[in-house]
Amino acid sequence: MSIAVNVNGKDYYDKEEARAAWFEEWLMKQDFEQDLIDRENELEYRRTHPDWNIPYVMYGVRKKHKCIKKKEIAVFYDFTPWQKRARTAETHWFTVLYKRRATSKEVESFRDREYTRRYLVYSLYIEKKMTLDKALSLIVADDKLLGIVDEIITEIVKSFETFFDRKFRIYQPEFATQLDLFAV
């Protein structure tokens, strides 16, 4: 005696029949004509916009969830901005406050595979080690090193100030040089 496989409310005792019924149901749900139209529109968009594959850099705040106790802000990179994705970490776990195109330095780093991390997450209040001002100061310092203009940096800071409904104090970073003591 075999176990029945239910496909679309009907029981099948033969695996091949169940697979065929499932495949037929899946085929009936597909809209191949619309898929071809979407593909043609996408190809036309790529022809008319030469910068269609430039990644985006997004700044966001972790959404509140019963399982996530962390409060963090993050800078994350969208390596595939042209794809249609239903549920991604960008929209599911973070509230995107500001979105900008990557600079030429960042694009070159992406192509050379120097960026290995997709997210740069700054914890806000984990063990009280980093305040929100300090985290935002680090983000601003990183962006200035990448050559982001001051107008965009002020827009980023304003987006965080609007979200948190308070003013931020941006600290000047203190850079240190690592000395190689064992160099000959």
Coordinates of C-alpha atoms in Angstrom, one line a residue:
M1 CA 0.0 0.0 0.0
S2 CA 1.5 3.3 -1.0
I3 CA 0.9 6.8 0.4
A4 CA -1.3 9.1 -1.6
V5 CA 0.3 12.4 -2.9
N6 CA -2.2 15.2 -3.0
V7 CA -1.9 17.6 -5.9
N8 CA -4.4 20.4 -6.3
G9 CA -7.0 18.5 -4.2
K10 CA -6.7 15.2 -6.0
D11 CA -4.9 12.1 -4.6
Y12 CA -2.4 10.3 -6.7
Y13 CA -0.9 6.9 -5.8
D14 CA 1.6 6.8 -8.6
K15 CA 4.6 9.2 -8.3
E16 CA 4.9 9.8 -12.0
E17 CA 1.2 10.7 -12.3
A18 CA 1.6 13.1 -9.3
R19 CA 4.6 14.7 -10.9
A20 CA 2.8 15.1 -14.3
A21 CA -0.2 16.6 -12.5
W22 CA 2.0 19.1 -10.6
F23 CA 3.9 20.0 -13.7
E24 CA 0.7 20.6 -15.7
E25 CA -0.7 22.8 -12.9
W26 CA 2.6 24.7 -12.8
L27 CA 2.5 25.2 -16.6
M28 CA -1.0 26.6 -16.4
K29 CA 0.0 29.2 -13.9
Q30 CA 2.9 30.5 -16.0
D31 CA 2.5 33.6 -18.2
F32 CA 5.3 33.0 -20.7
E33 CA 4.1 35.8 -23.0
Q34 CA 4.4 38.4 -20.2
D35 CA 7.9 37.0 -19.3
L36 CA 9.0 37.5 -22.9
I37 CA 7.6 41.1 -22.9
D38 CA 9.4 41.8 -19.6
R39 CA 12.7 40.4 -20.9
E40 CA 12.4 42.6 -24.0
N41 CA 11.7 45.6 -21.9
E42 CA 14.7 44.8 -19.7
L43 CA 17.0 44.4 -22.7
E44 CA 15.8 47.7 -24.1
Y45 CA 16.4 49.4 -20.7
R46 CA 20.0 47.9 -20.6
R47 CA 20.7 49.3 -24.1
T48 CA 19.4 52.8 -23.3
H49 CA 21.0 53.0 -19.8
P50 CA 24.7 52.1 -19.9
D51 CA 25.1 52.2 -16.1
W52 CA 22.3 49.6 -15.5
N53 CA 24.6 47.3 -13.5
I54 CA 26.2 49.8 -11.1
P55 CA 25.6 48.7 -7.5
Y56 CA 23.7 50.7 -5.0
V57 CA 24.8 51.6 -1.5
M58 CA 22.0 51.8 1.0
Y59 CA 21.9 53.0 4.6
G60 CA 19.3 51.6 6.9
V61 CA 18.1 50.7 10.4
R62 CA 17.3 47.2 11.6
K63 CA 13.5 46.7 11.8
K64 CA 12.2 45.6 15.2
H65 CA 11.3 42.0 15.5
K66 CA 10.6 39.8 18.5
C67 CA 13.5 37.5 17.7
I68 CA 16.0 40.2 17.1
K69 CA 17.2 42.1 20.1
K70 CA 20.0 44.0 18.4
K71 CA 19.5 47.6 17.5
E72 CA 21.8 48.4 14.6
I73 CA 22.3 50.7 11.7
A74 CA 23.9 49.3 8.6
V75 CA 25.5 50.2 5.3
F76 CA 24.8 47.5 2.7
Y77 CA 25.6 47.0 -0.9
D78 CA 23.1 45.9 -3.6
F79 CA 25.4 44.0 -6.0
T80 CA 22.5 43.1 -8.3
P81 CA 20.3 46.2 -8.5
W82 CA 18.6 45.1 -11.7
Q83 CA 17.0 41.9 -10.3
K84 CA 13.4 41.8 -9.1
R85 CA 13.5 40.2 -5.7
A86 CA 10.5 39.7 -3.6
R87 CA 12.1 39.3 -0.1
T88 CA 15.6 40.4 0.5
A89 CA 17.6 41.4 3.6
E90 CA 17.5 45.0 2.4
T91 CA 13.7 45.3 2.6
H92 CA 12.9 42.5 5.0
W93 CA 15.3 43.1 7.9
F94 CA 16.2 46.8 7.4
T95 CA 14.4 50.0 6.8
V96 CA 16.2 51.7 4.0
L97 CA 16.7 55.4 4.9
Y98 CA 19.0 56.5 2.0
K99 CA 20.0 55.0 -1.3
R100 CA 22.8 56.1 -3.6
R101 CA 24.7 54.8 -6.5
A102 CA 28.2 53.4 -5.8
T103 CA 31.1 55.6 -6.6
S104 CA 33.7 54.7 -9.2
K105 CA 36.1 53.6 -6.4
E106 CA 33.5 51.3 -5.0
V107 CA 32.6 49.9 -8.4
E108 CA 36.3 49.2 -9.0
S109 CA 36.5 47.5 -5.7
F110 CA 33.5 45.4 -6.5
R111 CA 34.9 44.3 -9.8
D112 CA 38.3 43.5 -8.2
R113 CA 36.5 41.5 -5.5
E114 CA 38.1 43.6 -2.8
Y115 CA 34.8 43.9 -1.0
T116 CA 34.1 40.5 0.6
R117 CA 31.4 41.7 3.0
R118 CA 28.1 42.8 1.7
Y119 CA 27.0 44.5 4.9
L120 CA 28.8 46.9 7.2
V121 CA 26.8 46.7 10.4
Y122 CA 27.3 49.2 13.2
S123 CA 25.7 48.1 16.5
L124 CA 24.0 50.8 18.4
Y125 CA 23.6 49.8 22.0
I126 CA 25.1 46.3 22.3
E127 CA 26.7 46.3 25.7
K128 CA 26.8 50.1 25.5
K129 CA 30.1 50.0 23.6
M130 CA 29.1 52.2 20.6
T131 CA 26.7 55.1 20.6
L132 CA 24.6 56.1 17.6
D133 CA 26.7 59.2 17.1
K134 CA 29.9 57.2 17.0
A135 CA 28.4 54.7 14.5
L136 CA 27.2 57.5 12.2
S137 CA 30.6 59.2 12.5
L138 CA 32.3 56.0 11.3
I139 CA 29.9 55.8 8.4
V140 CA 30.6 59.4 7.5
A141 CA 34.4 58.9 7.8
D142 CA 34.2 55.8 5.5
D143 CA 32.2 57.8 2.9
K144 CA 34.6 60.7 3.0
L145 CA 37.5 58.3 2.3
L146 CA 35.6 56.9 -0.7
G147 CA 35.2 60.4 -2.1
I148 CA 31.5 61.0 -1.4
V149 CA 30.7 64.7 -1.7
D150 CA 29.6 66.7 1.4
E151 CA 26.1 67.3 0.0
I152 CA 25.3 63.6 -0.1
I153 CA 26.8 63.1 3.3
T154 CA 24.6 65.8 4.8
E155 CA 21.6 64.1 3.1
I156 CA 22.6 60.8 4.7
V157 CA 22.9 62.4 8.1
K158 CA 19.5 64.2 7.7
S159 CA 17.8 60.9 6.8
F160 CA 19.1 59.4 10.0
E161 CA 18.1 62.5 12.0
T162 CA 14.6 62.4 10.5
F163 CA 14.2 58.7 11.3
F164 CA 15.5 59.0 14.9
D165 CA 14.0 62.5 15.4
R166 CA 17.1 63.9 17.0
K167 CA 20.3 65.7 16.0
F168 CA 23.6 63.9 15.7
R169 CA 27.1 64.9 16.6
I170 CA 29.6 63.8 14.0
Y171 CA 33.0 63.1 15.4
Q172 CA 36.2 63.6 13.5
P173 CA 37.9 60.3 13.0
E174 CA 41.3 59.6 14.5
F175 CA 43.4 57.6 12.1
A176 CA 46.3 55.5 13.3
T177 CA 49.2 54.0 11.4
Q178 CA 50.2 50.4 11.9
L179 CA 53.9 50.1 12.2
D180 CA 55.7 47.0 11.0
L181 CA 58.2 46.4 13.8
F182 CA 59.8 43.4 12.2
A183 CA 60.6 45.0 8.8
V184 CA 64.2 44.8 7.7

